[in-house]
Coordinates of C-alpha atoms in Angstrom, one line a residue:
M1 CA 101.8 -43.8 78.5
R2 CA 99.2 -44.4 81.2
K3 CA 97.0 -47.5 80.7
S4 CA 93.2 -47.1 80.8
H5 CA 91.5 -48.5 83.8
P6 CA 89.3 -51.6 83.0
V7 CA 86.2 -50.1 84.6
R8 CA 86.5 -46.9 82.5
R9 CA 86.8 -49.0 79.3
A10 CA 83.6 -50.9 80.2
V11 CA 81.7 -47.6 80.8
L12 CA 82.8 -46.1 77.5
A13 CA 81.8 -49.3 75.6
G14 CA 78.4 -49.3 77.2
A15 CA 77.8 -45.7 76.4
A16 CA 78.7 -46.3 72.7
T17 CA 76.3 -49.2 72.5
V18 CA 73.4 -47.2 73.9
S19 CA 74.1 -44.3 71.5
G20 CA 74.1 -46.7 68.5
I21 CA 70.7 -48.1 69.5
V22 CA 69.2 -44.7 69.9
L23 CA 70.5 -43.7 66.4
L24 CA 69.0 -46.8 64.8
L25 CA 65.6 -46.2 66.4
S26 CA 65.5 -42.6 65.2
L27 CA 66.1 -43.8 61.7
K28 CA 63.3 -46.4 61.6
P29 CA 60.2 -45.2 59.7
A30 CA 56.9 -45.0 61.6
S31 CA 54.7 -48.0 60.8
D32 CA 51.5 -47.6 62.8
P33 CA 48.5 -45.7 61.4
G34 CA 48.7 -43.0 64.1
A35 CA 52.3 -42.2 63.3
A36 CA 51.6 -42.2 59.6
Q37 CA 48.9 -39.6 60.1
A38 CA 51.0 -37.5 62.4
A39 CA 53.7 -37.5 59.7
G40 CA 51.3 -36.2 57.1
G41 CA 50.2 -39.6 55.6
Q42 CA 46.6 -40.4 54.7
V43 CA 44.3 -43.0 56.3
P44 CA 43.3 -45.6 53.7
P45 CA 40.0 -44.8 52.0
A46 CA 38.3 -47.9 53.5
A47 CA 38.8 -46.4 56.9
A48 CA 36.9 -43.2 56.1
G49 CA 33.5 -45.1 55.8
Q50 CA 32.2 -42.8 53.1
A51 CA 28.8 -43.5 51.6
P52 CA 28.8 -44.7 47.9
Q53 CA 28.2 -41.9 45.4
G54 CA 25.1 -41.8 43.2
G55 CA 21.5 -43.0 43.9
V56 CA 18.2 -41.6 44.8
N57 CA 17.8 -38.2 46.5
G58 CA 14.6 -36.9 48.0
A59 CA 11.5 -38.2 49.7
V60 CA 9.9 -41.6 48.8
T61 CA 6.5 -42.6 50.3
G62 CA 5.7 -46.3 50.6
D63 CA 2.2 -47.8 50.0
A64 CA -0.2 -47.7 53.0
A65 CA -0.2 -51.1 54.7
Q66 CA -3.5 -52.1 56.2
T67 CA -3.3 -53.8 59.7
Q68 CA -5.9 -55.0 62.2
Y69 CA -5.6 -51.7 64.1
G70 CA -5.2 -49.3 61.2
A71 CA -3.1 -48.2 58.3
V72 CA 0.7 -47.8 58.5
Q73 CA 2.6 -45.8 55.8
V74 CA 6.3 -45.0 55.8
R75 CA 8.1 -42.1 54.1
L76 CA 11.8 -42.2 53.6
T77 CA 14.3 -39.4 53.0
M78 CA 17.1 -40.6 50.7
A79 CA 20.5 -39.1 50.0
N80 CA 22.8 -40.8 47.5
G81 CA 20.7 -43.9 47.6
K82 CA 20.9 -44.2 51.4
I83 CA 18.1 -43.8 54.0
T84 CA 18.8 -40.7 56.0
Q85 CA 15.4 -40.5 57.7
A86 CA 12.4 -42.7 58.2
E87 CA 9.0 -41.6 59.5
A88 CA 5.5 -43.0 59.7
V89 CA 3.0 -40.7 58.0
Q90 CA 0.2 -43.0 59.0
A91 CA 0.1 -45.3 62.1
P92 CA -2.7 -46.9 64.2
K93 CA -4.3 -44.4 66.6
G94 CA -7.1 -44.3 69.2
G95 CA -7.2 -46.0 72.6
R96 CA -4.3 -48.2 73.4
S97 CA -3.0 -47.8 69.9
D98 CA -1.8 -44.3 70.7
Q99 CA 0.5 -45.7 73.4
I100 CA 1.8 -48.5 71.2
T101 CA 2.4 -46.2 68.2
A102 CA 4.3 -43.6 70.3
S103 CA 6.5 -46.4 71.8
S104 CA 7.2 -48.5 68.7
V105 CA 7.3 -46.1 65.7
P106 CA 10.4 -44.2 66.8
R107 CA 12.3 -47.5 67.3
L108 CA 11.2 -48.8 63.9
N109 CA 12.3 -45.5 62.3
Q110 CA 15.8 -45.9 63.9
A111 CA 16.0 -49.5 62.9
A112 CA 15.2 -48.6 59.2
V113 CA 17.9 -46.1 59.1
A114 CA 20.4 -48.4 60.8
A115 CA 19.6 -51.5 58.6
Q116 CA 19.1 -49.6 55.3
S117 CA 16.5 -52.2 54.4
A118 CA 13.2 -53.6 55.5
D119 CA 14.9 -56.5 57.2
I120 CA 14.3 -55.2 60.7
D121 CA 13.1 -56.8 63.9
A122 CA 9.5 -56.3 65.1
V123 CA 9.0 -54.3 68.3
S124 CA 7.8 -56.4 71.1
G125 CA 4.1 -55.7 71.9
A126 CA 3.6 -54.0 68.5
T127 CA 3.4 -57.0 66.2
Y128 CA 0.8 -55.7 63.8
T129 CA 2.3 -52.2 63.6
S130 CA 5.7 -53.6 63.0
A131 CA 4.5 -55.9 60.2
G132 CA 2.7 -53.0 58.5
Y133 CA 5.7 -50.7 58.9
K134 CA 8.0 -53.3 57.3
K135 CA 5.6 -53.8 54.4
S136 CA 5.3 -50.1 53.7
L137 CA 9.0 -49.6 54.1
Q138 CA 9.7 -52.3 51.5
S139 CA 7.3 -50.6 49.2
A140 CA 9.2 -47.3 49.6
L141 CA 12.5 -49.0 48.9
D142 CA 11.1 -50.6 45.8
K143 CA 10.0 -47.2 44.5
A144 CA 13.4 -45.8 45.4
R145 CA 15.1 -48.6 43.5
A146 CA 12.9 -48.0 40.5
A147 CA 13.7 -44.3 40.5
G148 CA 17.4 -44.9 40.9
G149 CA 17.3 -47.2 37.9
A150 CA 15.6 -44.6 35.8
A151 CA 18.1 -41.9 36.9
Q152 CA 21.0 -44.1 35.7
G153 CA 19.5 -44.0 32.2
S154 CA 20.7 -47.6 31.5
G155 CA 18.7 -50.7 30.9
G156 CA 19.5 -52.0 34.4
A157 CA 16.9 -54.2 36.1
Q158 CA 14.4 -52.6 38.4
T159 CA 12.1 -54.4 40.9
V160 CA 8.8 -52.7 41.5
T161 CA 5.9 -53.8 43.7
G162 CA 2.3 -52.8 42.8
D163 CA -0.4 -51.7 45.2
V164 CA -2.4 -54.3 47.0
A165 CA -5.7 -55.0 45.2
Q166 CA -8.5 -56.2 47.4
T167 CA -10.7 -58.9 46.0
Q168 CA -13.7 -60.8 47.3
Y169 CA -11.5 -63.7 48.3
G170 CA -8.4 -61.8 49.6
P171 CA -5.7 -59.4 48.6
V172 CA -3.5 -59.7 45.4
Q173 CA -0.2 -57.9 45.0
V174 CA 2.2 -58.2 42.1
R175 CA 5.9 -57.6 42.0
I176 CA 7.7 -57.2 38.6
T177 CA 11.3 -57.0 37.4
V178 CA 11.8 -54.6 34.5
A179 CA 14.9 -54.4 32.4
G180 CA 15.3 -52.3 29.3
G181 CA 11.7 -51.2 29.6
K182 CA 10.4 -54.8 29.4
I183 CA 9.0 -57.1 32.1
T184 CA 11.4 -59.9 32.6
Q185 CA 9.8 -61.5 35.7
A186 CA 6.4 -61.2 37.4
E187 CA 5.3 -62.8 40.7
A188 CA 2.4 -62.5 43.1
V189 CA 3.7 -61.6 46.6
Q190 CA 0.1 -61.8 47.9
A191 CA -2.8 -64.0 46.6
P192 CA -6.0 -65.4 48.0
K193 CA -5.4 -68.4 50.2
G194 CA -7.4 -70.9 52.4
G195 CA -9.8 -73.6 51.3
R196 CA -10.5 -73.7 47.6
S197 CA -8.6 -70.5 47.1
D198 CA -5.3 -72.4 47.5
Q199 CA -6.1 -74.5 44.5
I200 CA -7.3 -71.6 42.3
T201 CA -4.2 -69.5 43.3
S202 CA -1.7 -72.3 42.5
S203 CA -3.3 -72.9 39.2
S204 CA -3.9 -69.3 38.0
V205 CA -1.0 -67.3 39.3
P206 CA 1.7 -69.0 37.3
R207 CA -0.3 -68.5 34.2
L208 CA -0.9 -64.8 35.0
N209 CA 2.8 -64.4 35.7
Q210 CA 3.7 -65.8 32.3
A211 CA 1.0 -63.7 30.6
A212 CA 2.4 -60.5 32.1
V213 CA 5.9 -61.2 30.9
A214 CA 4.6 -62.2 27.4
A215 CA 2.4 -59.1 27.0
G216 CA 4.7 -56.6 28.7
S217 CA 1.6 -54.9 30.0
A218 CA -1.5 -55.4 32.2
D219 CA -3.6 -56.1 29.1
I220 CA -3.8 -59.8 29.8
D221 CA -6.7 -62.3 29.7
A222 CA -8.3 -63.5 32.9
V223 CA -7.8 -67.1 33.8
S224 CA -10.9 -69.2 33.5
G225 CA -12.3 -70.0 37.0
A226 CA -10.2 -67.3 38.6
T227 CA -12.1 -64.2 37.7
Y228 CA -11.5 -62.3 41.0
T229 CA -7.9 -63.3 41.3
S230 CA -7.2 -62.3 37.7
A231 CA -8.9 -58.9 38.2
G232 CA -6.9 -58.2 41.3
Y233 CA -3.7 -59.3 39.6
K234 CA -4.2 -57.0 36.6
K235 CA -5.0 -54.1 38.9
S236 CA -1.8 -54.5 41.0
L237 CA 0.2 -55.2 37.9
Q238 CA -0.9 -52.0 36.3
S239 CA 0.0 -50.2 39.5
A240 CA 3.5 -51.6 39.4
L241 CA 3.9 -50.6 35.7
D242 CA 2.8 -47.1 36.6
K243 CA 5.6 -46.9 39.2
A244 CA 8.2 -48.3 36.9
P245 CA 9.8 -45.2 35.1
A246 CA 9.6 -45.3 31.3
G247 CA 12.8 -46.8 29.9
G248 CA 14.6 -46.9 26.6
G249 CA 15.6 -44.0 24.5
S250 CA 16.4 -41.6 27.3
S251 CA 20.1 -41.8 26.7
Q252 CA 20.0 -41.1 23.0
A253 CA 22.6 -38.5 21.9
A254 CA 21.3 -35.1 21.1
G255 CA 23.8 -34.8 18.2
S256 CA 23.0 -38.2 16.6
G257 CA 21.4 -36.5 13.6
G258 CA 20.8 -32.8 13.1
G259 CA 21.2 -31.8 16.7
Q260 CA 17.7 -32.7 17.8
A261 CA 16.7 -31.7 21.3
A262 CA 16.0 -34.5 23.7
Q263 CA 12.3 -35.1 24.3
P264 CA 11.1 -34.7 27.8
Q265 CA 10.3 -37.9 29.6
T266 CA 6.7 -38.7 30.4
Q267 CA 5.8 -40.9 33.4
T268 CA 2.4 -42.1 34.6
L269 CA 2.4 -42.6 38.3
T270 CA -0.3 -43.9 40.7
G271 CA -0.3 -42.7 44.2
S272 CA -1.0 -44.8 47.3
V273 CA -4.6 -45.4 48.3
A274 CA -5.6 -42.9 51.0
Q275 CA -8.3 -44.1 53.3
T276 CA -11.0 -41.6 54.3
Q277 CA -14.1 -41.7 56.4
Y278 CA -16.2 -42.2 53.3
G279 CA -14.0 -44.4 51.2
P280 CA -10.6 -44.7 49.5
V281 CA -9.1 -42.0 47.3
Q282 CA -6.3 -42.8 44.8
V283 CA -4.8 -40.4 42.3
R284 CA -2.9 -41.0 39.1
V285 CA -0.8 -38.3 37.5
T286 CA 1.0 -37.9 34.2
V287 CA 4.3 -36.0 34.5
T288 CA 6.2 -34.7 31.5
G289 CA 9.4 -32.8 31.9
G290 CA 8.9 -32.6 35.6
K291 CA 5.4 -31.0 35.3
I292 CA 2.0 -32.5 36.0
T293 CA 0.2 -32.6 32.7
K294 CA -2.8 -34.7 33.8
A295 CA -4.4 -35.8 37.1
E296 CA -7.2 -38.1 37.7
A297 CA -8.8 -40.0 40.6
V298 CA -8.8 -43.7 39.9
Q299 CA -10.6 -44.3 43.2
A300 CA -13.0 -42.0 45.1
P301 CA -15.8 -42.3 47.6
K302 CA -19.1 -43.5 46.0
G303 CA -22.6 -44.5 47.0
G304 CA -25.4 -42.2 48.2
R305 CA -24.4 -38.6 48.7
S306 CA -20.7 -39.4 48.0
D307 CA -21.5 -39.8 44.3
Q308 CA -22.6 -36.2 44.2
I309 CA -19.7 -34.9 46.2
T310 CA -17.2 -36.9 44.2
S311 CA -18.6 -35.8 40.8
S312 CA -18.4 -32.2 41.9
S313 CA -15.1 -32.1 43.7
V314 CA -12.8 -34.4 41.9
P315 CA -12.7 -32.5 38.5
R316 CA -11.8 -29.3 40.5
L317 CA -9.1 -31.1 42.4
N318 CA -7.7 -32.5 39.1
Q319 CA -7.5 -29.0 37.6
A320 CA -5.9 -27.6 40.8
A321 CA -3.2 -30.3 40.8
V322 CA -2.2 -29.5 37.2
A323 CA -2.3 -25.8 37.8
A324 CA -0.2 -26.0 41.0
G325 CA 2.2 -28.7 39.9
N326 CA 2.2 -30.0 43.4
A327 CA 0.0 -31.3 46.3
Q328 CA -0.3 -27.9 47.9
I329 CA -3.8 -27.3 46.7
D330 CA -6.9 -26.0 48.4
S331 CA -9.6 -28.3 49.7
V332 CA -12.9 -28.1 47.9
S333 CA -15.7 -26.7 50.1
G334 CA -18.1 -29.4 51.2
A335 CA -15.6 -32.2 50.3
T336 CA -13.1 -32.0 53.2
Y337 CA -12.4 -35.7 53.5
T338 CA -12.2 -36.4 49.8
S339 CA -9.9 -33.4 49.3
A340 CA -7.6 -34.6 52.1
G341 CA -7.4 -38.1 50.7
Y342 CA -6.8 -36.7 47.2
K343 CA -3.9 -34.5 48.4
Q344 CA -2.3 -37.4 50.3
S345 CA -2.5 -39.8 47.3
L346 CA -1.3 -37.0 45.0
Q347 CA 1.8 -36.4 47.2
S348 CA 2.5 -40.1 47.2
A349 CA 2.5 -40.1 43.3
L350 CA 4.8 -37.1 43.2
D351 CA 7.2 -38.7 45.7
Q352 CA 7.6 -41.5 43.1
A353 CA 8.4 -39.0 40.5
G354 CA 11.0 -37.4 42.7
G355 CA 9.0 -34.1 42.9

């Protein structure tokens, strides 16, 4: 029998080795994400970057923040508790303010959506506008948080910031935490300062905070020697309570005894202050079952001819708001500025109700 040539044996052995390696590689499962996807596998849920489900949906308007160059007010559009759009419905205007507003507000809007909070950087050259924007943005987020807590129907804690109350010695603004329909914490985020005001504030505010928690309402006594601070505190506290949705009892079962129908929820909501040429306008509405059952102006222009215009126009605006069920109401003839302010504040109150 003819012997195999040594070179031929080496070639055959090498070919066998290569074939074995190729076979082994073809049997090894794909381990990289791209290969897994190509093979019909799914990318892990964390890679999808989906927004969390639940939360507030709709428009929420923050309180108007007064700055040295004019008011700033932010409106947010929310979807599943996330900011999808931010816009300034009020911003400084006139003269150089037009240029600053046009340059800074779009950047602030983008920053709000990107950050999903009020913790955004001020725009260079627009310090006052940025500060006002952030303040109004935080107010809108507070309202959204409160509305989200109400929608859950649980006793979860909600943080709500009241409107700024102007006093003779400076602004007062109160923030409260509400859990299970009760005030669990109260604090003054703004209070008069400078000179003797520092001493009065440090002495009175802690007592007012304690009184608010103890009373569970704005029906608290003024602190002796701090009349103006106390009045401003109570006003802002009431505003915060108006914004906090009514809690407790909303989750009672309909079949707990005789199949009683659930009672429609009633909320009292105070809109933001709308500044007009003749003075501020602020509207408070009562909403039951998603409908306006009562509307009133808690602030309106006064003094001189404004008294006559206010007394004539406001009752008609109140009636129109209840009849329409929204802020799309006609202005009262001869009360153009008051009507415009009324509608703006009314819309702010309805935004809080989610309507």
